[in-house]
Structures are given as structure tokens and as C-alpha cells.
PDB file of C-alpha atoms in Angstrom:
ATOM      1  CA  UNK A   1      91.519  22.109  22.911  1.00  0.00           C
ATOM      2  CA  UNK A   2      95.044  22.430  22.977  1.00  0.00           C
ATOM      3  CA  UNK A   3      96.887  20.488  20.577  1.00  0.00           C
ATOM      4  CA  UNK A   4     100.484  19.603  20.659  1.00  0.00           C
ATOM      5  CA  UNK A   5     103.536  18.164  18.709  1.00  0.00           C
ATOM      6  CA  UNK A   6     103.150  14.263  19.028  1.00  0.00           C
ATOM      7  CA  UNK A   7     107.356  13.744  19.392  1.00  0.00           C
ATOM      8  CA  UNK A   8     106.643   9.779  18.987  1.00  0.00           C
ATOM      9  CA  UNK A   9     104.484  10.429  16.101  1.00  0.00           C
ATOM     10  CA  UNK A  10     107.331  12.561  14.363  1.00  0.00           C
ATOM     11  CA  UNK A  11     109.808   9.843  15.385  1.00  0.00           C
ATOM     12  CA  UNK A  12     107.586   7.789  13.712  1.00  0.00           C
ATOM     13  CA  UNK A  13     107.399   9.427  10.200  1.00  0.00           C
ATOM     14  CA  UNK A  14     111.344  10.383  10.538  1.00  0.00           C
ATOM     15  CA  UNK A  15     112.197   6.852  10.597  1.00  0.00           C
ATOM     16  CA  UNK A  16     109.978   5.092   7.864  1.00  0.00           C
ATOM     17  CA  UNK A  17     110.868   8.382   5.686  1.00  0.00           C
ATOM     18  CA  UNK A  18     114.630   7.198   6.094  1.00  0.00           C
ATOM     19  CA  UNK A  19     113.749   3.335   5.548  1.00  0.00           C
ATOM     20  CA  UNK A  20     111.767   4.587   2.103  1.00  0.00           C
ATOM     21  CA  UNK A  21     108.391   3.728   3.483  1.00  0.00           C
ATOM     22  CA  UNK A  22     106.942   6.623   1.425  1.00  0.00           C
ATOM     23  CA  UNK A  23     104.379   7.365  -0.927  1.00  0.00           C
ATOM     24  CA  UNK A  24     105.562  10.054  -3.217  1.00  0.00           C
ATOM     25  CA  UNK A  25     101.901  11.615  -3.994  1.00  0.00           C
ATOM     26  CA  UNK A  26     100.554  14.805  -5.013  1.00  0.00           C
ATOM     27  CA  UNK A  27      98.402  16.777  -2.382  1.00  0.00           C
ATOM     28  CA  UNK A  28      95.429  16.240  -3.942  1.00  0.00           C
ATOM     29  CA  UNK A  29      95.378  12.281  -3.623  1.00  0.00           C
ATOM     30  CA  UNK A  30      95.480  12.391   0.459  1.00  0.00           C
ATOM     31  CA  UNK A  31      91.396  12.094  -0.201  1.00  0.00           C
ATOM     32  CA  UNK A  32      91.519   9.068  -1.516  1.00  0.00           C
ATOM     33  CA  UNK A  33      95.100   7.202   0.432  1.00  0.00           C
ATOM     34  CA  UNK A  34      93.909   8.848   3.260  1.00  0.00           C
ATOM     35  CA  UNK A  35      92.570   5.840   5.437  1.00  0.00           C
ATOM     36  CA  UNK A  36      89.027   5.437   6.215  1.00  0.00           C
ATOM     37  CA  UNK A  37      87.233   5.048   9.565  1.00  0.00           C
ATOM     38  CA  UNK A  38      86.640   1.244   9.142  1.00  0.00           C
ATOM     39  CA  UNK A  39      90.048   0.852   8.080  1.00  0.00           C
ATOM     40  CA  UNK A  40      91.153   2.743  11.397  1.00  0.00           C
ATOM     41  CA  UNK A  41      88.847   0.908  13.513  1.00  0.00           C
ATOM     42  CA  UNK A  42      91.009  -2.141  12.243  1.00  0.00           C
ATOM     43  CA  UNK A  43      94.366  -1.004  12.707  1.00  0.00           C
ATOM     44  CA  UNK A  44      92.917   0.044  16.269  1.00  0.00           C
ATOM     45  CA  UNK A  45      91.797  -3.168  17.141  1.00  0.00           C
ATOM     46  CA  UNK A  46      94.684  -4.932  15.829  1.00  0.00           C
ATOM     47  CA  UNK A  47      97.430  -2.927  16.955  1.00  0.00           C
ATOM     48  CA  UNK A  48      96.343  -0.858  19.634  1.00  0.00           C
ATOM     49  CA  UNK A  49      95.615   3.309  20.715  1.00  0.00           C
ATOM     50  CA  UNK A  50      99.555   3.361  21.268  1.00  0.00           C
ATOM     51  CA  UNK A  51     100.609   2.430  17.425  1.00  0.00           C
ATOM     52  CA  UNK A  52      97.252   4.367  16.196  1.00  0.00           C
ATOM     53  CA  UNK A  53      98.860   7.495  18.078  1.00  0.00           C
ATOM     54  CA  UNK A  54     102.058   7.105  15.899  1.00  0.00           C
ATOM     55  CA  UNK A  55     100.279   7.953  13.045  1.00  0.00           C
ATOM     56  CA  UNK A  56      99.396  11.233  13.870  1.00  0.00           C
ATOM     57  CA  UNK A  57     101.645  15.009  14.439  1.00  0.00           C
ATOM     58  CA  UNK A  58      98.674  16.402  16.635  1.00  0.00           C
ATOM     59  CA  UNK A  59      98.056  15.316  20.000  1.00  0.00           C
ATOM     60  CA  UNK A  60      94.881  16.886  22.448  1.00  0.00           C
ATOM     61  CA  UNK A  61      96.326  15.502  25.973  1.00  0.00           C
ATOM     62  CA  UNK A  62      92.677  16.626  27.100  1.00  0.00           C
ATOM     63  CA  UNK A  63      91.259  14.209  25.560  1.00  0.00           C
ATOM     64  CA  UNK A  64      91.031  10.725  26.366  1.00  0.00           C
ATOM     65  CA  UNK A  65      94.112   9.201  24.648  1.00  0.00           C
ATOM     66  CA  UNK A  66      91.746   5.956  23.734  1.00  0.00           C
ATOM     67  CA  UNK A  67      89.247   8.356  21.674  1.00  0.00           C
ATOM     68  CA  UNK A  68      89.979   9.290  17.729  1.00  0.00           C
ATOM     69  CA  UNK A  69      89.224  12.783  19.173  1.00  0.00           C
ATOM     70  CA  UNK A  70      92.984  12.902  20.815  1.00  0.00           C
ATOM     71  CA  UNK A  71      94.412  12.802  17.686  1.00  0.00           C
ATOM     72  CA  UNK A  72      95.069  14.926  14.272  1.00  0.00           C
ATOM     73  CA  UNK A  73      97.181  15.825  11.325  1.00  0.00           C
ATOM     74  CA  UNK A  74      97.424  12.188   9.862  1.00  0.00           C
ATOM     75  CA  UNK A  75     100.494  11.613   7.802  1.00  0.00           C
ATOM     76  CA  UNK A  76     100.074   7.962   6.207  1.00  0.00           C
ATOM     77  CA  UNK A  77      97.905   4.578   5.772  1.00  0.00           C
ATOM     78  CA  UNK A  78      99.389   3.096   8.756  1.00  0.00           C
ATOM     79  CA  UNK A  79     102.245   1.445   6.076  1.00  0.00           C
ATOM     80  CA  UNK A  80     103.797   4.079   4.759  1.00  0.00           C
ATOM     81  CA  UNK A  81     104.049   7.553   4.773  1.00  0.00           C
ATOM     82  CA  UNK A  82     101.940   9.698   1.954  1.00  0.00           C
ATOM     83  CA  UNK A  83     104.109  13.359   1.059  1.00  0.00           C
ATOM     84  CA  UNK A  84      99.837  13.940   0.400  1.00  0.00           C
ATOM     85  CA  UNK A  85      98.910  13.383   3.940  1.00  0.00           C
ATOM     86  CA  UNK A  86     102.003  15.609   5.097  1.00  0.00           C
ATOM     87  CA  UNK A  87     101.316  18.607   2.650  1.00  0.00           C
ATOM     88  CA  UNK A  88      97.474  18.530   3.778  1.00  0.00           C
ATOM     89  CA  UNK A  89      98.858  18.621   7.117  1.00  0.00           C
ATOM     90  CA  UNK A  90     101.267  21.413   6.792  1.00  0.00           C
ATOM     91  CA  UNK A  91      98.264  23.594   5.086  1.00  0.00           C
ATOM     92  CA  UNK A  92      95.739  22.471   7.639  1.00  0.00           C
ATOM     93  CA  UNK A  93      98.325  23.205  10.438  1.00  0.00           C
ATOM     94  CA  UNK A  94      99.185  26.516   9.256  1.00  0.00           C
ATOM     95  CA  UNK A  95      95.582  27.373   8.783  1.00  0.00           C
ATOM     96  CA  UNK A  96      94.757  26.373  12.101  1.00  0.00           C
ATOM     97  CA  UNK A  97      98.159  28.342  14.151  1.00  0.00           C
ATOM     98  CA  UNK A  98      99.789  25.216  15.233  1.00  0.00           C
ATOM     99  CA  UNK A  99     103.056  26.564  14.011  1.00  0.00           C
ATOM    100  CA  UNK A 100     105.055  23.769  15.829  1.00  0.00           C
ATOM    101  CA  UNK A 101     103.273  20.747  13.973  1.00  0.00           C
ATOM    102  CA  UNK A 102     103.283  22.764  10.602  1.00  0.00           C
ATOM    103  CA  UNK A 103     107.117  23.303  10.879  1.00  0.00           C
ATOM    104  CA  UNK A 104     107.428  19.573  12.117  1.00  0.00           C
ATOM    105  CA  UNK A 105     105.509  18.721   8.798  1.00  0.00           C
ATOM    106  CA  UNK A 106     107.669  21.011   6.710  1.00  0.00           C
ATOM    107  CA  UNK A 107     110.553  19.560   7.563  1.00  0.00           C
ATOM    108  CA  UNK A 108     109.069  16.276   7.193  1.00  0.00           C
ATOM    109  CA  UNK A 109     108.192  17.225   3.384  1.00  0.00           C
ATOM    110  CA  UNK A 110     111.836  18.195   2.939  1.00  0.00           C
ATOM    111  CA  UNK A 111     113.165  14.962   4.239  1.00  0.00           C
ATOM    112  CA  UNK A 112     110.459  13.355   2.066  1.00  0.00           C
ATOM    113  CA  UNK A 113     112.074  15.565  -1.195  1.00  0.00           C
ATOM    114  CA  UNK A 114     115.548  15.077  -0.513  1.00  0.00           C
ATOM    115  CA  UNK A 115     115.434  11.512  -0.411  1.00  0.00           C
ATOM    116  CA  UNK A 116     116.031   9.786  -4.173  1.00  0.00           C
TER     117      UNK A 116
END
């Protein structure tokens, strides 16, 4: 399993962090925004494996890019981005040694906390 930066994804959660599409949360209420496998299903089904991969920093190109399984360190509920989702990240990211997506996420809470 080798899991990599998804550059769209972080694309992604640059730009709706700079058009205020963010939920200012605490880390702790990421359990309950973050979204659940129905609601996943549906966005899947709706707006395709391409958008669902948007939604996610980690990326396992050896996995089958139409499987949940290529895809980790959620950031938001598909809408907007949750500063919950990107602090569990960070944490889960450093835990884990993917330095590159835990600095990505990082930065992406300091864009998040700049922004009034």
C-alpha cells in the first residue's frame, strides 16, 4: 500500500477554503460531520469516482481507482470543508508516516485559520 498526495484533492480543499466553503469545527465533531457510507454511496452514484476522489488527500494508485479502498484522509461532507476532518487527518497522517499528506493538511489548517 503506498499512499500518495492526491494534488487534485488538495486543489480541491485550497479552493473551497478560499471561496469560504468551510466548517469551522472542533476535532472532535469529524465523528459525527464526517459522512457516512450511504451518504458516500450517493455522492458516488450521483457524481461519479472522479469528484468522490476530490474529497480525499490520500491516494493508493494500487488500488482500483473505482474502489473506496483507493482513497483516505477525508477532509469534508462533499459541500464544504470541516477544519475537523483536516485536524483528524493531520493526526492520522502523522501517525501513520505520510509526512507529505500531513504537511499538505497542515497547511490546509492554516489556510483554514487565517481566513476571517
Amino acid at each position: 500500500m503506498a499512499i500518495e498526495l492526491n494534488q487534485p484533492a488538495l486543489r480541491n480543499a485550497r479552493a473551497l477554503v478560499r471561496d469560504g466553503k468551510v466548517v469551522k469545527d472542533e476535532r472532535d465533531d469529524w465523528s459525527e460531520a464526517a459522512p457516512t457510507a450511504d451518504e458516500e454511496n450517493a455522492f458516488i452514484e450521483r457524481e461519479g469516482w472522479t469528484e468522490y476522489s476530490h474529497w480525499h488527500l490520500g491516494i493508493d494508485k494500487s488500488e482500483n481507482r473505482e474502489t473506496k479502498q483507493a482513497y483516505s484522509f477525508p477532509f469534508g461532507d462533499f459541500r464544504k470543508v470541516h477544519r475537523s476532518g483536516v485536524i483528524s487527518g493531520e493526526s492520522r497522517a502523522g501517525q501513520h508516516d505520510h509526512t507529505e499528506i500531513r504537511d499538505a493538511l497542515k497547511d490546509l489548517l492554516d489556510l483554514i485559520d487565517a481566513e476571517e
